[in-house]
């Protein structure tokens, strides 16, 4: 007949999982599962935990958990009964020998020796009695619970740090995209309409093109407002006299009809940051 450990090991191998994988699935430490498969149940935990772990492991392996627990109880009961019989036999011999020694001592002294003050236990009993291994339950080791609490705390800290990093990355990416792609105002020219073409020369250039005269309601038409990248042009309609403003006119190139040049003073030839182009 197969032992409990042999049945557990055979079912695990048939399922095709390792001790480590089974431990992760059942949340039971791998060393406990290894001991169970080796028919060793001295894992220094109360019996209720041993039975609970055995039942969980059996259910995970699709084995009849009640049968496994019944076999374990039978095995454990037999071991406990044998241990208790041995303890009674040892203690019985100790009691008899102690009684005989006491009688002999009394016969020599002619009376009963009073108990020594401060001695533990009743007369005739040994000073220190060995614990019964069948009924002694070792104290619960807090190692496993401490490990779980530590892992939970570490996981929470890592999660918070990861969330902060993700938030920073998102904010930086949003800020970078908004700064790298500013809004552009551009009134497109109609087909066949006279235009003035503006372009960047060596570096991107920021330009503002507006109508010279305000509208009847006092507002001003803005034909273009934005930054022109190098290699790109903007065609602006010449519907009115227009004002061109540019902080870096050395990077601005204008094309009006067959003429191409820069925003310069007609008298001095110096570059200007603000100039006027009249409507044809």
PDB file of C-alpha atoms in Angstrom:
ATOM      1  CA  UNK A   1       0.000   0.000   0.000  1.00  0.00           C
ATOM      2  CA  UNK A   2       1.378   3.409  -0.922  1.00  0.00           C
ATOM      3  CA  UNK A   3       2.250   5.852   1.829  1.00  0.00           C
ATOM      4  CA  UNK A   4       0.787   9.337   1.972  1.00  0.00           C
ATOM      5  CA  UNK A   5       4.039  10.831   0.708  1.00  0.00           C
ATOM      6  CA  UNK A   6       4.226   8.424  -2.239  1.00  0.00           C
ATOM      7  CA  UNK A   7       0.678   9.297  -3.273  1.00  0.00           C
ATOM      8  CA  UNK A   8       1.380  13.015  -3.040  1.00  0.00           C
ATOM      9  CA  UNK A   9       4.607  12.786  -5.031  1.00  0.00           C
ATOM     10  CA  UNK A  10       3.056  10.546  -7.701  1.00  0.00           C
ATOM     11  CA  UNK A  11       0.055  12.902  -8.100  1.00  0.00           C
ATOM     12  CA  UNK A  12       2.315  15.951  -8.362  1.00  0.00           C
ATOM     13  CA  UNK A  13       4.491  14.351 -11.033  1.00  0.00           C
ATOM     14  CA  UNK A  14       1.386  13.205 -12.877  1.00  0.00           C
ATOM     15  CA  UNK A  15       0.152  16.806 -12.790  1.00  0.00           C
ATOM     16  CA  UNK A  16       3.497  17.915 -14.209  1.00  0.00           C
ATOM     17  CA  UNK A  17       4.413  20.556 -11.626  1.00  0.00           C
ATOM     18  CA  UNK A  18       7.477  21.061  -9.460  1.00  0.00           C
ATOM     19  CA  UNK A  19       7.615  21.560  -5.699  1.00  0.00           C
ATOM     20  CA  UNK A  20       8.228  25.274  -6.261  1.00  0.00           C
ATOM     21  CA  UNK A  21       5.224  25.613  -8.598  1.00  0.00           C
ATOM     22  CA  UNK A  22       3.016  23.712  -6.171  1.00  0.00           C
ATOM     23  CA  UNK A  23       4.182  25.954  -3.326  1.00  0.00           C
ATOM     24  CA  UNK A  24       3.308  29.080  -5.312  1.00  0.00           C
ATOM     25  CA  UNK A  25      -0.126  27.710  -6.201  1.00  0.00           C
ATOM     26  CA  UNK A  26      -1.052  26.528  -2.682  1.00  0.00           C
ATOM     27  CA  UNK A  27       0.766  29.298  -0.740  1.00  0.00           C
ATOM     28  CA  UNK A  28       2.455  26.548   1.322  1.00  0.00           C
ATOM     29  CA  UNK A  29       6.205  26.652   1.846  1.00  0.00           C
ATOM     30  CA  UNK A  30       8.099  24.303  -0.433  1.00  0.00           C
ATOM     31  CA  UNK A  31      10.043  22.708   2.426  1.00  0.00           C
ATOM     32  CA  UNK A  32       6.742  21.623   4.022  1.00  0.00           C
ATOM     33  CA  UNK A  33       5.541  20.022   0.769  1.00  0.00           C
ATOM     34  CA  UNK A  34       8.884  18.253   0.376  1.00  0.00           C
ATOM     35  CA  UNK A  35       8.586  16.864   3.911  1.00  0.00           C
ATOM     36  CA  UNK A  36       5.016  15.703   3.278  1.00  0.00           C
ATOM     37  CA  UNK A  37       6.163  13.768   0.205  1.00  0.00           C
ATOM     38  CA  UNK A  38       8.938  12.240   2.354  1.00  0.00           C
ATOM     39  CA  UNK A  39       6.382  11.217   5.028  1.00  0.00           C
ATOM     40  CA  UNK A  40       7.850  13.698   7.492  1.00  0.00           C
ATOM     41  CA  UNK A  41       5.329  15.813   9.354  1.00  0.00           C
ATOM     42  CA  UNK A  42       7.519  17.412  12.032  1.00  0.00           C
ATOM     43  CA  UNK A  43       7.315  20.932  10.589  1.00  0.00           C
ATOM     44  CA  UNK A  44       7.194  22.576  14.052  1.00  0.00           C
ATOM     45  CA  UNK A  45       3.642  23.810  13.631  1.00  0.00           C
ATOM     46  CA  UNK A  46       0.423  22.894  15.478  1.00  0.00           C
ATOM     47  CA  UNK A  47      -1.453  19.864  14.163  1.00  0.00           C
ATOM     48  CA  UNK A  48      -4.293  22.003  12.829  1.00  0.00           C
ATOM     49  CA  UNK A  49      -1.828  23.611  10.396  1.00  0.00           C
ATOM     50  CA  UNK A  50      -0.358  20.257   9.369  1.00  0.00           C
ATOM     51  CA  UNK A  51      -3.813  18.864   8.589  1.00  0.00           C
ATOM     52  CA  UNK A  52      -4.847  22.060   6.811  1.00  0.00           C
ATOM     53  CA  UNK A  53      -1.723  22.032   4.629  1.00  0.00           C
ATOM     54  CA  UNK A  54      -2.208  18.339   3.811  1.00  0.00           C
ATOM     55  CA  UNK A  55      -5.833  18.955   2.830  1.00  0.00           C
ATOM     56  CA  UNK A  56      -4.942  21.951   0.633  1.00  0.00           C
ATOM     57  CA  UNK A  57      -2.125  20.049  -1.063  1.00  0.00           C
ATOM     58  CA  UNK A  58      -4.358  17.023  -1.683  1.00  0.00           C
ATOM     59  CA  UNK A  59      -7.089  19.202  -3.195  1.00  0.00           C
ATOM     60  CA  UNK A  60      -4.520  20.903  -5.431  1.00  0.00           C
ATOM     61  CA  UNK A  61      -3.315  17.490  -6.659  1.00  0.00           C
ATOM     62  CA  UNK A  62      -6.922  16.272  -7.198  1.00  0.00           C
ATOM     63  CA  UNK A  63      -6.541  13.590  -4.509  1.00  0.00           C
ATOM     64  CA  UNK A  64      -9.306  12.631  -2.039  1.00  0.00           C
ATOM     65  CA  UNK A  65      -8.445  15.000   0.775  1.00  0.00           C
ATOM     66  CA  UNK A  66     -10.627  13.206   3.352  1.00  0.00           C
ATOM     67  CA  UNK A  67      -8.813   9.930   2.669  1.00  0.00           C
ATOM     68  CA  UNK A  68      -5.413  11.602   3.025  1.00  0.00           C
ATOM     69  CA  UNK A  69      -6.408  13.201   6.350  1.00  0.00           C
ATOM     70  CA  UNK A  70      -7.894   9.929   7.621  1.00  0.00           C
ATOM     71  CA  UNK A  71      -4.679   8.052   6.800  1.00  0.00           C
ATOM     72  CA  UNK A  72      -2.626  10.801   8.437  1.00  0.00           C
ATOM     73  CA  UNK A  73      -4.807  10.686  11.582  1.00  0.00           C
ATOM     74  CA  UNK A  74      -4.448   6.923  11.749  1.00  0.00           C
ATOM     75  CA  UNK A  75      -0.690   7.151  11.315  1.00  0.00           C
ATOM     76  CA  UNK A  76      -0.369   9.960  13.825  1.00  0.00           C
ATOM     77  CA  UNK A  77      -2.633   8.205  16.359  1.00  0.00           C
ATOM     78  CA  UNK A  78      -0.530   5.045  16.131  1.00  0.00           C
ATOM     79  CA  UNK A  79       2.691   6.948  16.692  1.00  0.00           C
ATOM     80  CA  UNK A  80       1.191   8.850  19.619  1.00  0.00           C
ATOM     81  CA  UNK A  81      -0.115   5.637  21.232  1.00  0.00           C
ATOM     82  CA  UNK A  82       3.283   3.964  20.949  1.00  0.00           C
ATOM     83  CA  UNK A  83       4.988   7.008  22.395  1.00  0.00           C
ATOM     84  CA  UNK A  84       2.561   7.214  25.321  1.00  0.00           C
ATOM     85  CA  UNK A  85       3.088   3.527  26.144  1.00  0.00           C
ATOM     86  CA  UNK A  86       6.843   4.037  26.149  1.00  0.00           C
ATOM     87  CA  UNK A  87       6.530   7.097  28.380  1.00  0.00           C
ATOM     88  CA  UNK A  88       4.322   5.294  30.884  1.00  0.00           C
ATOM     89  CA  UNK A  89       6.773   2.417  31.053  1.00  0.00           C
ATOM     90  CA  UNK A  90       9.739   4.709  31.666  1.00  0.00           C
ATOM     91  CA  UNK A  91       7.933   6.818  34.218  1.00  0.00           C
ATOM     92  CA  UNK A  92       6.650   3.670  35.930  1.00  0.00           C
ATOM     93  CA  UNK A  93      10.168   2.384  36.410  1.00  0.00           C
ATOM     94  CA  UNK A  94      11.253   5.765  37.701  1.00  0.00           C
ATOM     95  CA  UNK A  95       8.398   5.836  40.243  1.00  0.00           C
ATOM     96  CA  UNK A  96       9.139   2.300  41.471  1.00  0.00           C
ATOM     97  CA  UNK A  97      12.844   2.910  41.844  1.00  0.00           C
ATOM     98  CA  UNK A  98      12.220   6.162  43.626  1.00  0.00           C
ATOM     99  CA  UNK A  99       9.732   4.548  45.993  1.00  0.00           C
ATOM    100  CA  UNK A 100      12.144   1.732  46.798  1.00  0.00           C
ATOM    101  CA  UNK A 101      14.974   4.171  47.464  1.00  0.00           C
ATOM    102  CA  UNK A 102      12.703   6.189  49.706  1.00  0.00           C
ATOM    103  CA  UNK A 103      11.630   3.093  51.701  1.00  0.00           C
ATOM    104  CA  UNK A 104      15.242   2.021  52.144  1.00  0.00           C
ATOM    105  CA  UNK A 105      16.251   5.476  53.278  1.00  0.00           C
ATOM    106  CA  UNK A 106      13.336   5.636  55.715  1.00  0.00           C
ATOM    107  CA  UNK A 107      14.283   2.279  57.199  1.00  0.00           C
ATOM    108  CA  UNK A 108      17.841   3.469  57.815  1.00  0.00           C
ATOM    109  CA  UNK A 109      16.922   6.826  59.330  1.00  0.00           C
ATOM    110  CA  UNK A 110      13.930   5.506  61.208  1.00  0.00           C
ATOM    111  CA  UNK A 111      11.482   8.019  59.833  1.00  0.00           C
ATOM    112  CA  UNK A 112      10.293   9.956  56.911  1.00  0.00           C
ATOM    113  CA  UNK A 113      12.616  12.602  55.582  1.00  0.00           C
ATOM    114  CA  UNK A 114      10.790  15.887  55.321  1.00  0.00           C
ATOM    115  CA  UNK A 115      10.774  17.473  51.921  1.00  0.00           C
ATOM    116  CA  UNK A 116      13.431  20.059  51.233  1.00  0.00           C
ATOM    117  CA  UNK A 117      12.097  23.588  51.200  1.00  0.00           C
ATOM    118  CA  UNK A 118      11.953  25.047  47.702  1.00  0.00           C
ATOM    119  CA  UNK A 119      12.032  21.666  45.885  1.00  0.00           C
ATOM    120  CA  UNK A 120       9.555  21.426  43.058  1.00  0.00           C
ATOM    121  CA  UNK A 121       7.023  18.614  42.928  1.00  0.00           C
ATOM    122  CA  UNK A 122       5.737  16.149  45.576  1.00  0.00           C
ATOM    123  CA  UNK A 123       8.028  13.707  47.431  1.00  0.00           C
ATOM    124  CA  UNK A 124       8.875  10.627  45.399  1.00  0.00           C
ATOM    125  CA  UNK A 125       8.668  12.468  42.091  1.00  0.00           C
ATOM    126  CA  UNK A 126      11.708  13.387  39.971  1.00  0.00           C
ATOM    127  CA  UNK A 127      12.819  17.025  40.111  1.00  0.00           C
ATOM    128  CA  UNK A 128      12.589  17.445  36.373  1.00  0.00           C
ATOM    129  CA  UNK A 129      10.309  15.337  34.193  1.00  0.00           C
ATOM    130  CA  UNK A 130      10.974  15.020  30.468  1.00  0.00           C
ATOM    131  CA  UNK A 131       8.143  16.314  28.304  1.00  0.00           C
ATOM    132  CA  UNK A 132       6.010  13.684  26.664  1.00  0.00           C
ATOM    133  CA  UNK A 133       6.940  13.813  22.958  1.00  0.00           C
ATOM    134  CA  UNK A 134       3.492  12.580  21.997  1.00  0.00           C
ATOM    135  CA  UNK A 135       1.675  15.517  23.554  1.00  0.00           C
ATOM    136  CA  UNK A 136       4.285  18.283  23.450  1.00  0.00           C
ATOM    137  CA  UNK A 137       3.471  20.980  20.887  1.00  0.00           C
ATOM    138  CA  UNK A 138       6.441  23.201  19.968  1.00  0.00           C
ATOM    139  CA  UNK A 139       5.870  26.944  20.004  1.00  0.00           C
ATOM    140  CA  UNK A 140       4.785  28.430  16.724  1.00  0.00           C
ATOM    141  CA  UNK A 141       7.694  29.930  14.840  1.00  0.00           C
ATOM    142  CA  UNK A 142       6.875  33.497  13.709  1.00  0.00           C
ATOM    143  CA  UNK A 143       9.305  33.261  10.798  1.00  0.00           C
ATOM    144  CA  UNK A 144       6.719  32.485   8.127  1.00  0.00           C
ATOM    145  CA  UNK A 145       4.309  35.239   9.224  1.00  0.00           C
ATOM    146  CA  UNK A 146       7.167  37.739   9.431  1.00  0.00           C
ATOM    147  CA  UNK A 147       8.308  36.785   5.946  1.00  0.00           C
ATOM    148  CA  UNK A 148       4.809  37.336   4.547  1.00  0.00           C
ATOM    149  CA  UNK A 149       4.424  40.707   6.286  1.00  0.00           C
ATOM    150  CA  UNK A 150       7.827  41.814   5.028  1.00  0.00           C
ATOM    151  CA  UNK A 151       6.966  40.780   1.470  1.00  0.00           C
ATOM    152  CA  UNK A 152       3.645  42.636   1.645  1.00  0.00           C
ATOM    153  CA  UNK A 153       5.376  45.806   2.865  1.00  0.00           C
ATOM    154  CA  UNK A 154       8.064  45.568   0.196  1.00  0.00           C
ATOM    155  CA  UNK A 155       5.419  45.022  -2.484  1.00  0.00           C
ATOM    156  CA  UNK A 156       3.485  48.076  -1.315  1.00  0.00           C
ATOM    157  CA  UNK A 157       6.618  50.243  -1.325  1.00  0.00           C
ATOM    158  CA  UNK A 158       7.604  49.059  -4.804  1.00  0.00           C
ATOM    159  CA  UNK A 159       4.068  49.721  -6.059  1.00  0.00           C
ATOM    160  CA  UNK A 160       4.097  53.284  -4.700  1.00  0.00           C
ATOM    161  CA  UNK A 161       7.515  53.995  -6.237  1.00  0.00           C
ATOM    162  CA  UNK A 162       6.416  52.572  -9.593  1.00  0.00           C
ATOM    163  CA  UNK A 163       3.268  54.705  -9.528  1.00  0.00           C
ATOM    164  CA  UNK A 164       5.288  57.862  -8.818  1.00  0.00           C
ATOM    165  CA  UNK A 165       7.703  57.078 -11.661  1.00  0.00           C
ATOM    166  CA  UNK A 166       4.832  56.470 -14.102  1.00  0.00           C
ATOM    167  CA  UNK A 167       3.162  59.736 -13.037  1.00  0.00           C
ATOM    168  CA  UNK A 168       6.396  61.688 -13.570  1.00  0.00           C
ATOM    169  CA  UNK A 169       6.924  60.126 -17.005  1.00  0.00           C
ATOM    170  CA  UNK A 170       3.352  60.947 -18.049  1.00  0.00           C
ATOM    171  CA  UNK A 171       3.639  64.546 -16.858  1.00  0.00           C
ATOM    172  CA  UNK A 172       6.973  65.027 -18.597  1.00  0.00           C
ATOM    173  CA  UNK A 173       5.714  63.511 -21.835  1.00  0.00           C
ATOM    174  CA  UNK A 174       2.600  65.678 -21.813  1.00  0.00           C
ATOM    175  CA  UNK A 175       4.628  68.794 -21.044  1.00  0.00           C
ATOM    176  CA  UNK A 176       7.180  67.982 -23.739  1.00  0.00           C
ATOM    177  CA  UNK A 177       4.570  67.396 -26.408  1.00  0.00           C
ATOM    178  CA  UNK A 178       2.752  70.630 -25.605  1.00  0.00           C
ATOM    179  CA  UNK A 179       5.963  72.686 -25.633  1.00  0.00           C
ATOM    180  CA  UNK A 180       7.367  71.080 -28.775  1.00  0.00           C
ATOM    181  CA  UNK A 181       4.144  71.544 -30.731  1.00  0.00           C
ATOM    182  CA  UNK A 182       2.745  75.026 -29.936  1.00  0.00           C
ATOM    183  CA  UNK A 183      -0.560  76.092 -31.428  1.00  0.00           C
ATOM    184  CA  UNK A 184      -0.414  77.769 -34.835  1.00  0.00           C
ATOM    185  CA  UNK A 185      -2.812  80.363 -36.249  1.00  0.00           C
ATOM    186  CA  UNK A 186      -2.825  80.395 -40.049  1.00  0.00           C
ATOM    187  CA  UNK A 187      -5.382  81.883 -42.445  1.00  0.00           C
ATOM    188  CA  UNK A 188      -5.135  79.824 -45.623  1.00  0.00           C
ATOM    189  CA  UNK A 189      -5.093  81.623 -48.988  1.00  0.00           C
ATOM    190  CA  UNK A 190      -7.846  80.895 -51.472  1.00  0.00           C
ATOM    191  CA  UNK A 191      -7.116  79.551 -54.949  1.00  0.00           C
ATOM    192  CA  UNK A 192      -5.761  82.296 -57.240  1.00  0.00           C
ATOM    193  CA  UNK A 193      -5.390  84.750 -54.364  1.00  0.00           C
ATOM    194  CA  UNK A 194      -2.219  86.898 -54.124  1.00  0.00           C
ATOM    195  CA  UNK A 195       0.061  85.697 -51.342  1.00  0.00           C
ATOM    196  CA  UNK A 196       3.321  86.375 -49.558  1.00  0.00           C
ATOM    197  CA  UNK A 197       5.411  83.335 -48.672  1.00  0.00           C
ATOM    198  CA  UNK A 198       7.460  83.281 -45.481  1.00  0.00           C
ATOM    199  CA  UNK A 199      10.043  80.639 -44.593  1.00  0.00           C
ATOM    200  CA  UNK A 200      12.754  79.864 -42.017  1.00  0.00           C
ATOM    201  CA  UNK A 201      16.345  80.276 -43.207  1.00  0.00           C
ATOM    202  CA  UNK A 202      18.758  78.551 -40.795  1.00  0.00           C
ATOM    203  CA  UNK A 203      16.734  78.076 -37.614  1.00  0.00           C
ATOM    204  CA  UNK A 204      13.035  77.795 -36.781  1.00  0.00           C
ATOM    205  CA  UNK A 205      11.578  81.282 -36.648  1.00  0.00           C
ATOM    206  CA  UNK A 206       8.568  82.681 -34.817  1.00  0.00           C
ATOM    207  CA  UNK A 207       6.496  85.067 -36.943  1.00  0.00           C
ATOM    208  CA  UNK A 208       3.359  87.147 -36.484  1.00  0.00           C
ATOM    209  CA  UNK A 209       1.488  88.510 -39.529  1.00  0.00           C
ATOM    210  CA  UNK A 210      -1.501  90.805 -38.967  1.00  0.00           C
ATOM    211  CA  UNK A 211      -3.616  93.247 -40.954  1.00  0.00           C
ATOM    212  CA  UNK A 212      -2.340  96.833 -40.757  1.00  0.00           C
ATOM    213  CA  UNK A 213      -5.718  98.425 -40.147  1.00  0.00           C
ATOM    214  CA  UNK A 214      -8.216  97.218 -37.538  1.00  0.00           C
ATOM    215  CA  UNK A 215     -11.688  96.016 -38.416  1.00  0.00           C
ATOM    216  CA  UNK A 216     -14.790  98.183 -37.879  1.00  0.00           C
ATOM    217  CA  UNK A 217     -15.388  96.457 -34.559  1.00  0.00           C
ATOM    218  CA  UNK A 218     -11.846  97.306 -33.427  1.00  0.00           C
ATOM    219  CA  UNK A 219     -10.431  93.790 -33.761  1.00  0.00           C
ATOM    220  CA  UNK A 220      -7.313  92.958 -35.756  1.00  0.00           C
ATOM    221  CA  UNK A 221      -7.063  90.134 -38.284  1.00  0.00           C
ATOM    222  CA  UNK A 222      -4.206  87.745 -37.553  1.00  0.00           C
ATOM    223  CA  UNK A 223      -3.146  85.973 -40.749  1.00  0.00           C
ATOM    224  CA  UNK A 224      -0.406  83.943 -39.145  1.00  0.00           C
ATOM    225  CA  UNK A 225       1.006  83.362 -35.667  1.00  0.00           C
ATOM    226  CA  UNK A 226       3.387  80.519 -34.969  1.00  0.00           C
ATOM    227  CA  UNK A 227       6.843  79.011 -35.447  1.00  0.00           C
ATOM    228  CA  UNK A 228       7.967  77.950 -38.908  1.00  0.00           C
ATOM    229  CA  UNK A 229      10.345  74.945 -38.907  1.00  0.00           C
ATOM    230  CA  UNK A 230      13.399  74.962 -41.172  1.00  0.00           C
ATOM    231  CA  UNK A 231      12.526  73.687 -44.636  1.00  0.00           C
ATOM    232  CA  UNK A 232       8.842  74.648 -44.431  1.00  0.00           C
ATOM    233  CA  UNK A 233       6.960  77.654 -45.829  1.00  0.00           C
ATOM    234  CA  UNK A 234       3.721  79.457 -45.058  1.00  0.00           C
ATOM    235  CA  UNK A 235       1.656  81.197 -47.767  1.00  0.00           C
ATOM    236  CA  UNK A 236      -0.165  84.227 -46.332  1.00  0.00           C
ATOM    237  CA  UNK A 237      -3.000  85.933 -48.282  1.00  0.00           C
ATOM    238  CA  UNK A 238      -2.405  89.618 -49.203  1.00  0.00           C
ATOM    239  CA  UNK A 239      -5.960  90.802 -48.722  1.00  0.00           C
ATOM    240  CA  UNK A 240      -4.902  93.989 -46.919  1.00  0.00           C
ATOM    241  CA  UNK A 241      -1.749  95.855 -46.076  1.00  0.00           C
ATOM    242  CA  UNK A 242      -0.016  93.566 -43.589  1.00  0.00           C
ATOM    243  CA  UNK A 243       2.426  93.946 -40.722  1.00  0.00           C
ATOM    244  CA  UNK A 244       5.131  91.299 -40.233  1.00  0.00           C
ATOM    245  CA  UNK A 245       6.768  90.957 -36.809  1.00  0.00           C
ATOM    246  CA  UNK A 246       9.749  88.700 -36.150  1.00  0.00           C
ATOM    247  CA  UNK A 247      12.213  88.760 -33.233  1.00  0.00           C
ATOM    248  CA  UNK A 248      14.962  87.173 -35.352  1.00  0.00           C
ATOM    249  CA  UNK A 249      14.614  88.615 -38.858  1.00  0.00           C
ATOM    250  CA  UNK A 250      17.974  87.136 -39.895  1.00  0.00           C
ATOM    251  CA  UNK A 251      16.245  83.716 -39.991  1.00  0.00           C
ATOM    252  CA  UNK A 252      13.190  84.939 -41.965  1.00  0.00           C
ATOM    253  CA  UNK A 253      12.948  84.796 -45.785  1.00  0.00           C
ATOM    254  CA  UNK A 254      10.121  86.551 -47.678  1.00  0.00           C
ATOM    255  CA  UNK A 255       8.885  85.846 -51.196  1.00  0.00           C
ATOM    256  CA  UNK A 256       6.542  88.329 -52.883  1.00  0.00           C
ATOM    257  CA  UNK A 257       5.887  87.517 -56.518  1.00  0.00           C
ATOM    258  CA  UNK A 258       9.291  87.163 -58.192  1.00  0.00           C
ATOM    259  CA  UNK A 259      11.118  88.932 -55.345  1.00  0.00           C
ATOM    260  CA  UNK A 260      12.816  87.018 -52.521  1.00  0.00           C
ATOM    261  CA  UNK A 261      14.564  88.769 -49.665  1.00  0.00           C
ATOM    262  CA  UNK A 262      14.439  89.652 -45.990  1.00  0.00           C
ATOM    263  CA  UNK A 263      12.656  92.131 -43.792  1.00  0.00           C
ATOM    264  CA  UNK A 264      14.931  95.183 -44.220  1.00  0.00           C
ATOM    265  CA  UNK A 265      14.678  98.965 -44.024  1.00  0.00           C
ATOM    266  CA  UNK A 266      14.406 100.298 -47.633  1.00  0.00           C
ATOM    267  CA  UNK A 267      16.586 103.283 -46.714  1.00  0.00           C
ATOM    268  CA  UNK A 268      19.366 101.797 -44.574  1.00  0.00           C
ATOM    269  CA  UNK A 269      19.129  98.146 -45.633  1.00  0.00           C
ATOM    270  CA  UNK A 270      19.205  97.027 -42.015  1.00  0.00           C
ATOM    271  CA  UNK A 271      17.166  94.076 -40.805  1.00  0.00           C
ATOM    272  CA  UNK A 272      13.954  95.014 -39.031  1.00  0.00           C
ATOM    273  CA  UNK A 273      11.909  93.138 -36.450  1.00  0.00           C
ATOM    274  CA  UNK A 274       8.726  94.789 -37.753  1.00  0.00           C
ATOM    275  CA  UNK A 275       7.878  95.710 -41.333  1.00  0.00           C
ATOM    276  CA  UNK A 276       4.949  96.415 -43.644  1.00  0.00           C
ATOM    277  CA  UNK A 277       3.969  94.780 -46.938  1.00  0.00           C
ATOM    278  CA  UNK A 278       1.354  96.680 -48.933  1.00  0.00           C
ATOM    279  CA  UNK A 279      -1.515  95.032 -50.735  1.00  0.00           C
ATOM    280  CA  UNK A 280      -1.127  94.975 -54.540  1.00  0.00           C
TER     281      UNK A 280
END
